[in-house]
Amino acid sequence: MWRVRRAAVACEVCQSLVKRSSGTKGSLPLQKLHLVSRSIYHTHHPTLKLQRPQLRTSLQQFSSLTSLPLRKLKLSPVKYGYQPHRNFWPARLAARLLKLRYLILGSAVGGGYTAKKTFDQWKDMIPDLSDYKWIVPDIVWEIDEYIDLEKIRKALPNSEDLAKLAPDFDKIAESLSVLKDFFTTGHKLVSEVIDASDLLLLLGSPGETAFRATDPGSESDKRYRKVSDKEKIDQLQEELLHTQLKYQRILERLEKENKELRKLVLQKDDKGIHHRKLKKSLIDMYSEVLDVLSDYDASYNTQDHLPRVVVVGDQSAGKTSVLEMIAQARIFPRGSGEMMTRSPVKVTLSEGPHHVALFKDSSREFDLTKEEDLAALRHEIELRMRKNVKEGCTVSPETISLNVKGPGLQRMVLVDLPGVINTVTSGMAPDTKETIFSISKAYMQNPNAIILCIQDGSVDAERSIVTDLVSQMDPHGRRTIFVLTKVDLAEKNVASPSRIQQIIEGKLFPMKALGYFAVVTGKGNSSESIEAIRDYEEEFFQNSKLLKTSMLKAHQVTTRNLSLAVSDCFWKMVRESVEQQADSFKATRFNLETEWKNNYPRLRELDRNELFEKAKNEILDEVISLSQVTPKHWEEILQQSLWERVSTHVIENIYLPAAQTMNSGTFNTTVDIKLKQWTDKQLPNKAVEVAWETLQEEFSRFMTEPKGKEHDDIFDKLKEAVKEESIKRHKWNDFAEDSLRVIQHNALEDRSISDKQQWDAAIYFMEEALQARLKDTENAIENMVGPDWKKRWLYWKNRTQEQCVHNETKNELEKMLKCNEEHPAYLASDEITTVRKNLESRGVEVDPSLIKDTWHQVYRRHFLKTALNHCNLCRRGFYYYQRHFVDSELECNDVVLFWRIQRMLAITANTLRQQLTNTEVRRLEKNVKEVLEDFAEDSEKKVKLLTGKRVQLAEDLKKVREIQEKLDAFIEALHQEK
């Protein structure tokens, strides 16, 4: 009994110390107080001074399952001095038994509170799904009208799972049985008051160390002391890991069901069950803005200010595999060790009822659930990459835009860049490494771009190149997410697992990052499906030591968690920067509009495509104008052009040789033979050439002719290019020459002049032709002999030595012609010698060839003058012609020749005019339309032909307006979603 009284007094003293120290800040550690209470020597002297124990103010670390706060018990005041012992043990025993009801009631209350707190803590561990409300459309809130939700209720945790969260009542029963044995065996009560920490210990709470009874022989104290603190920590970590994995699986199952429901709702909307039009998704609107920006003028440097996820990494580090896991489809071409990504690929992920992919400039949809469509998509991407790469290069900066839609896809825009290389291998262009660096820097230097840095975990971290590049672009790591791939190989091959932890935490690299993730992208087999890779990844991390040893957190593993984190970061960046970009475009638009009003106040703002359409209409109108040309105009210009082309041949090769004959019979025979040869070989071809050239000249005249005030010189280059290309493509009808040959031959065979008017027209035509030739001959002689005496005196011109020799030779030859006006066309050898001797006698040395050249021009002039005189005599020769020049010394066969030529020209011009108006103008119009259509599809050609400040200003203004409108619509939709 004296031991019991001593323990009771000790407990009362301890309680008084607690009450005395309750005014201090913080709570007094009960276990410390308990140890002090066990070590105090209690005396019966009333003046005994008790020492206050040392207070501990440091806060103790708590696990995720924090214990209940200790209840403050109302303590009775301590009475010092000797208390006489009274032997009323039945009453004391009854009092103790009455206190048992408080014990049971306290156990129930404490256990219930502990269960509630534990449940609240585990509920807080579940991720907050409020950020994923965008997954559920408005129609889902009405889905109970269409879908039975009983299946979803069955998928939720049942009562058995919730029962596991409650306290272990077996331990409570066991503790109560121990207490019952304690009373039944007659043991004495060891304390006056049972502390709240004893209740927590009996309930099995995993909190801080319980306040135990002072009896060193207690069996419960011995049993709980066997469990060390380290084992408790390991056990709690194991339970925490299993709990996280369990709720992770529950969350995945719910998301999968939500994905199926979402797909079903979208499919019903496609079928028209709901009569509301689905709005364009936010990510599609944002992707359209980026597509417009990709075509915008780079001088404004605005296309790099909107967020996008840039995927960079060393070659073969697993960039494409990570992107495929996020897109949930094997969409990219692959190869063993060779470079496959040769140009940037912009992938826009969005949600849709079907898992499909399509290019920005194509309407074909690739079904990503079918292997043949996947193969076709990979082949198409590879073809586009090779098409973008110019000759002599390995990579290209041109972007391929691809949209991927599917149920449950995270909405974001990613850009897959070519892998960074360290060495240029054979078959690559020498500047491949620098080109890849420049492309990567161009995308990463965007201050709003999210850098997804991919590092191969199966190779040494020191061999990485991309980490240095990323740290240069984002030294503070404010927009970088680090991803370690092939963790399964890294765990298997790395001797020290802590090295992986150092990589994940960024301690082996100079770069910093927002977050660090570890993923597994398959077993290295290119034929693996996305589902197989995901299952393998989850299985690996469930059994991985990296999670069990807490080197990695559960939210840092799997591509699914990575996708969620990247999507959240992407949309956060979008919300923070898109309004600022919209404001900058508003300012740019105001500046461009002001510049246009100041420079072109009376002109409409037509961009390059609109200007091309306007020029196209003008060109087609001008082509149609060709059909409005009168037949008379066509025949006049055709006849004139054809005579200019054949006049030299007619006079030099037909008329002059025939005129050298002595009689009319020989003259006509020579003319007929030469005309026949000319018609068979040259004349039809010359006529078609003349007609084609005439058509070109008329077409060019209509194209280039100024239209007065309506003329716009900005179209001149385009019209000239269209004209040249159309003429190049146009070919005259192949059968035109054959039909024309027959017509011309028949026209030249006719010698009958029907009336005097035709005779006079032939004489007029002959005189014009001979006078033109005579004028040309006079000019040739003047250039040969130099200026005459009049020009020498008036204009101070002198003859050269060669001209003086030609002049002396000309004078000598003119003397010869005066002596014999009917001299033939050619000089005899003795005549050449005579002329040379006469000149040498006057001190002029001449060459025989010079004498022949001079004679050709002198005799030509003499012949043409004689022919003109004869032509004047023939003006009255129509009467003799009708009598066939019988009993007349006048012969006008040369007039008949020129009439035949004139008539052939008129008939040929008429025939060509019919071919032009009936066939060739239409074919030319068709060629012009084809050329315009080709130019319309060739953007580079339009940029080259439609240039100038006005065009560029209108083009920029249109782009800025389009971007601003799309940004405003996107911002409005973004606010509505909020």
mmCIF file of N, CA and C in Angstrom, residues 416-473:
data_model
loop_
_atom_site.group_PDB
_atom_site.id
_atom_site.type_symbol
_atom_site.label_atom_id
_atom_site.label_comp_id
_atom_site.label_asym_id
_atom_site.label_seq_id
_atom_site.Cartn_x
_atom_site.Cartn_y
_atom_site.Cartn_z
ATOM 1 N N ASP A 416 8.269 18.719 -81.245
ATOM 2 C CA ASP A 416 9.355 17.736 -81.194
ATOM 3 C C ASP A 416 10.479 18.220 -82.089
ATOM 4 N N LEU A 417 11.653 18.465 -81.505
ATOM 5 C CA LEU A 417 12.798 19.000 -82.239
ATOM 6 C C LEU A 417 13.785 17.886 -82.576
ATOM 7 N N PRO A 418 14.623 18.086 -83.614
ATOM 8 C CA PRO A 418 15.664 17.093 -83.902
ATOM 9 C C PRO A 418 16.598 16.911 -82.707
ATOM 10 N N GLY A 419 17.054 15.669 -82.516
ATOM 11 C CA GLY A 419 17.919 15.381 -81.386
ATOM 12 C C GLY A 419 19.282 16.054 -81.496
ATOM 13 N N VAL A 420 19.749 16.549 -80.354
ATOM 14 C CA VAL A 420 21.048 17.216 -80.313
ATOM 15 C C VAL A 420 22.150 16.174 -80.448
ATOM 16 N N ILE A 421 23.110 16.437 -81.335
ATOM 17 C CA ILE A 421 24.203 15.493 -81.584
ATOM 18 C C ILE A 421 25.519 16.111 -81.144
ATOM 19 N N ASN A 422 26.467 15.238 -80.878
ATOM 20 C CA ASN A 422 27.797 15.680 -80.469
ATOM 21 C C ASN A 422 28.788 15.627 -81.609
ATOM 22 N N THR A 423 28.591 14.685 -82.546
ATOM 23 C CA THR A 423 29.528 14.488 -83.646
ATOM 24 C C THR A 423 28.748 14.332 -84.945
ATOM 25 N N VAL A 424 29.239 14.949 -86.004
ATOM 26 C CA VAL A 424 28.648 14.809 -87.335
ATOM 27 C C VAL A 424 29.206 13.541 -87.967
ATOM 28 N N THR A 425 28.323 12.601 -88.280
ATOM 29 C CA THR A 425 28.741 11.334 -88.857
ATOM 30 C C THR A 425 28.702 11.402 -90.379
ATOM 31 N N SER A 426 29.124 10.327 -91.002
ATOM 32 C CA SER A 426 29.135 10.270 -92.462
ATOM 33 C C SER A 426 27.706 10.280 -92.987
ATOM 34 N N GLY A 427 27.509 10.984 -94.087
ATOM 35 C CA GLY A 427 26.176 11.122 -94.652
ATOM 36 C C GLY A 427 25.444 12.358 -94.195
ATOM 37 N N MET A 428 25.956 13.046 -93.182
ATOM 38 C CA MET A 428 25.342 14.279 -92.706
ATOM 39 C C MET A 428 26.040 15.492 -93.321
ATOM 40 N N ALA A 429 25.303 16.574 -93.412
ATOM 41 C CA ALA A 429 25.890 17.828 -93.875
ATOM 42 C C ALA A 429 26.863 18.351 -92.821
ATOM 43 N N PRO A 430 27.912 19.042 -93.228
ATOM 44 C CA PRO A 430 28.908 19.514 -92.243
ATOM 45 C C PRO A 430 28.326 20.439 -91.180
ATOM 46 N N ASP A 431 27.260 21.185 -91.522
ATOM 47 C CA ASP A 431 26.701 22.144 -90.559
ATOM 48 C C ASP A 431 25.497 21.591 -89.806
ATOM 49 N N THR A 432 25.350 20.258 -89.769
ATOM 50 C CA THR A 432 24.175 19.666 -89.126
ATOM 51 C C THR A 432 24.126 20.003 -87.642
ATOM 52 N N LYS A 433 25.240 19.869 -86.964
ATOM 53 C CA LYS A 433 25.268 20.129 -85.525
ATOM 54 C C LYS A 433 24.888 21.573 -85.219
ATOM 55 N N GLU A 434 25.462 22.517 -85.952
ATOM 56 C CA GLU A 434 25.147 23.928 -85.707
ATOM 57 C C GLU A 434 23.694 24.242 -86.053
ATOM 58 N N THR A 435 23.169 23.600 -87.120
ATOM 59 C CA THR A 435 21.778 23.857 -87.505
ATOM 60 C C THR A 435 20.823 23.374 -86.424
ATOM 61 N N ILE A 436 21.088 22.189 -85.855
ATOM 62 C CA ILE A 436 20.226 21.664 -84.786
ATOM 63 C C ILE A 436 20.277 22.583 -83.569
ATOM 64 N N PHE A 437 21.475 23.065 -83.230
ATOM 65 C CA PHE A 437 21.602 23.977 -82.092
ATOM 66 C C PHE A 437 20.814 25.265 -82.341
ATOM 67 N N SER A 438 20.910 25.803 -83.556
ATOM 68 C CA SER A 438 20.199 27.049 -83.855
ATOM 69 C C SER A 438 18.691 26.852 -83.821
ATOM 70 N N ILE A 439 18.196 25.709 -84.339
ATOM 71 C CA ILE A 439 16.755 25.441 -84.294
ATOM 72 C C ILE A 439 16.286 25.310 -82.848
ATOM 73 N N SER A 440 17.052 24.568 -82.036
ATOM 74 C CA SER A 440 16.671 24.378 -80.638
ATOM 75 C C SER A 440 16.682 25.694 -79.877
ATOM 76 N N LYS A 441 17.690 26.507 -80.105
ATOM 77 C CA LYS A 441 17.753 27.794 -79.408
ATOM 78 C C LYS A 441 16.622 28.713 -79.842
ATOM 79 N N ALA A 442 16.261 28.663 -81.120
ATOM 80 C CA ALA A 442 15.181 29.524 -81.611
ATOM 81 C C ALA A 442 13.870 29.228 -80.899
ATOM 82 N N TYR A 443 13.618 27.964 -80.593
ATOM 83 C CA TYR A 443 12.384 27.616 -79.886
ATOM 84 C C TYR A 443 12.515 27.842 -78.383
ATOM 85 N N MET A 444 13.683 27.551 -77.810
ATOM 86 C CA MET A 444 13.833 27.654 -76.355
ATOM 87 C C MET A 444 14.002 29.078 -75.866
ATOM 88 N N GLN A 445 14.447 29.999 -76.732
ATOM 89 C CA GLN A 445 14.637 31.368 -76.273
ATOM 90 C C GLN A 445 13.328 32.114 -76.096
ATOM 91 N N ASN A 446 12.229 31.508 -76.511
ATOM 92 C CA ASN A 446 10.909 32.067 -76.214
ATOM 93 C C ASN A 446 10.725 32.101 -74.693
ATOM 94 N N PRO A 447 10.526 33.276 -74.112
ATOM 95 C CA PRO A 447 10.439 33.354 -72.642
ATOM 96 C C PRO A 447 9.239 32.630 -72.059
ATOM 97 N N ASN A 448 8.256 32.282 -72.896
ATOM 98 C CA ASN A 448 7.071 31.592 -72.403
ATOM 99 C C ASN A 448 7.012 30.136 -72.830
ATOM 100 N N ALA A 449 8.068 29.646 -73.432
ATOM 101 C CA ALA A 449 8.091 28.243 -73.858
ATOM 102 C C ALA A 449 8.449 27.350 -72.672
ATOM 103 N N ILE A 450 7.781 26.221 -72.572
ATOM 104 C CA ILE A 450 8.074 25.225 -71.539
ATOM 105 C C ILE A 450 9.044 24.211 -72.143
ATOM 106 N N ILE A 451 10.186 24.060 -71.538
ATOM 107 C CA ILE A 451 11.240 23.183 -72.063
ATOM 108 C C ILE A 451 11.105 21.826 -71.394
ATOM 109 N N LEU A 452 10.833 20.814 -72.185
ATOM 110 C CA LEU A 452 10.767 19.443 -71.703
ATOM 111 C C LEU A 452 12.098 18.774 -72.040
ATOM 112 N N CYS A 453 13.002 18.770 -71.059
ATOM 113 C CA CYS A 453 14.367 18.279 -71.264
ATOM 114 C C CYS A 453 14.405 16.771 -71.039
ATOM 115 N N ILE A 454 14.727 16.019 -72.070
ATOM 116 C CA ILE A 454 14.742 14.561 -72.016
ATOM 117 C C ILE A 454 16.181 14.079 -71.864
ATOM 118 N N GLN A 455 16.428 13.277 -70.820
ATOM 119 C CA GLN A 455 17.760 12.730 -70.556
ATOM 120 C C GLN A 455 17.681 11.214 -70.503
ATOM 121 N N ASP A 456 18.564 10.568 -71.211
ATOM 122 C CA ASP A 456 18.622 9.102 -71.237
ATOM 123 C C ASP A 456 19.239 8.608 -69.926
ATOM 124 N N GLY A 457 18.459 7.853 -69.143
ATOM 125 C CA GLY A 457 18.966 7.369 -67.868
ATOM 126 C C GLY A 457 19.890 6.183 -67.988
ATOM 127 N N SER A 458 19.956 5.541 -69.162
ATOM 128 C CA SER A 458 20.790 4.355 -69.320
ATOM 129 C C SER A 458 22.225 4.687 -69.689
ATOM 130 N N VAL A 459 22.546 5.971 -69.935
ATOM 131 C CA VAL A 459 23.902 6.371 -70.274
ATOM 132 C C VAL A 459 24.424 7.280 -69.168
ATOM 133 N N ASP A 460 25.706 7.510 -69.197
ATOM 134 C CA ASP A 460 26.328 8.358 -68.188
ATOM 135 C C ASP A 460 25.819 9.788 -68.327
ATOM 136 N N ALA A 461 25.545 10.399 -67.195
ATOM 137 C CA ALA A 461 25.025 11.768 -67.213
ATOM 138 C C ALA A 461 26.056 12.750 -67.763
ATOM 139 N N GLU A 462 27.346 12.423 -67.626
ATOM 140 C CA GLU A 462 28.397 13.326 -68.096
ATOM 141 C C GLU A 462 28.419 13.444 -69.612
ATOM 142 N N ARG A 463 27.797 12.501 -70.316
ATOM 143 C CA ARG A 463 27.795 12.530 -71.781
ATOM 144 C C ARG A 463 26.665 13.363 -72.345
ATOM 145 N N SER A 464 25.839 13.921 -71.499
ATOM 146 C CA SER A 464 24.688 14.700 -71.968
ATOM 147 C C SER A 464 25.135 16.054 -72.501
ATOM 148 N N ILE A 465 24.541 16.446 -73.618
ATOM 149 C CA ILE A 465 24.820 17.750 -74.230
ATOM 150 C C ILE A 465 23.666 18.704 -74.000
ATOM 151 N N VAL A 466 22.472 18.153 -73.984
ATOM 152 C CA VAL A 466 21.289 18.999 -73.962
ATOM 153 C C VAL A 466 21.146 19.742 -72.643
ATOM 154 N N THR A 467 21.648 19.189 -71.540
ATOM 155 C CA THR A 467 21.489 19.863 -70.249
ATOM 156 C C THR A 467 22.235 21.190 -70.226
ATOM 157 N N ASP A 468 23.414 21.234 -70.836
ATOM 158 C CA ASP A 468 24.147 22.503 -70.911
ATOM 159 C C ASP A 468 23.389 23.512 -71.762
ATOM 160 N N LEU A 469 22.816 23.029 -72.864
ATOM 161 C CA LEU A 469 22.062 23.925 -73.739
ATOM 162 C C LEU A 469 20.828 24.477 -73.027
ATOM 163 N N VAL A 470 20.128 23.628 -72.297
ATOM 164 C CA VAL A 470 18.926 24.067 -71.584
ATOM 165 C C VAL A 470 19.281 25.034 -70.461
ATOM 166 N N SER A 471 20.365 24.760 -69.756
ATOM 167 C CA SER A 471 20.758 25.658 -68.672
ATOM 168 C C SER A 471 21.151 27.038 -69.192
ATOM 169 N N GLN A 472 21.648 27.113 -70.427
ATOM 170 C CA GLN A 472 21.950 28.419 -71.005
ATOM 171 C C GLN A 472 20.675 29.194 -71.332
ATOM 172 N N MET A 473 19.664 28.482 -71.836
ATOM 173 C CA MET A 473 18.413 29.143 -72.214
ATOM 174 C C MET A 473 17.546 29.478 -70.997
#
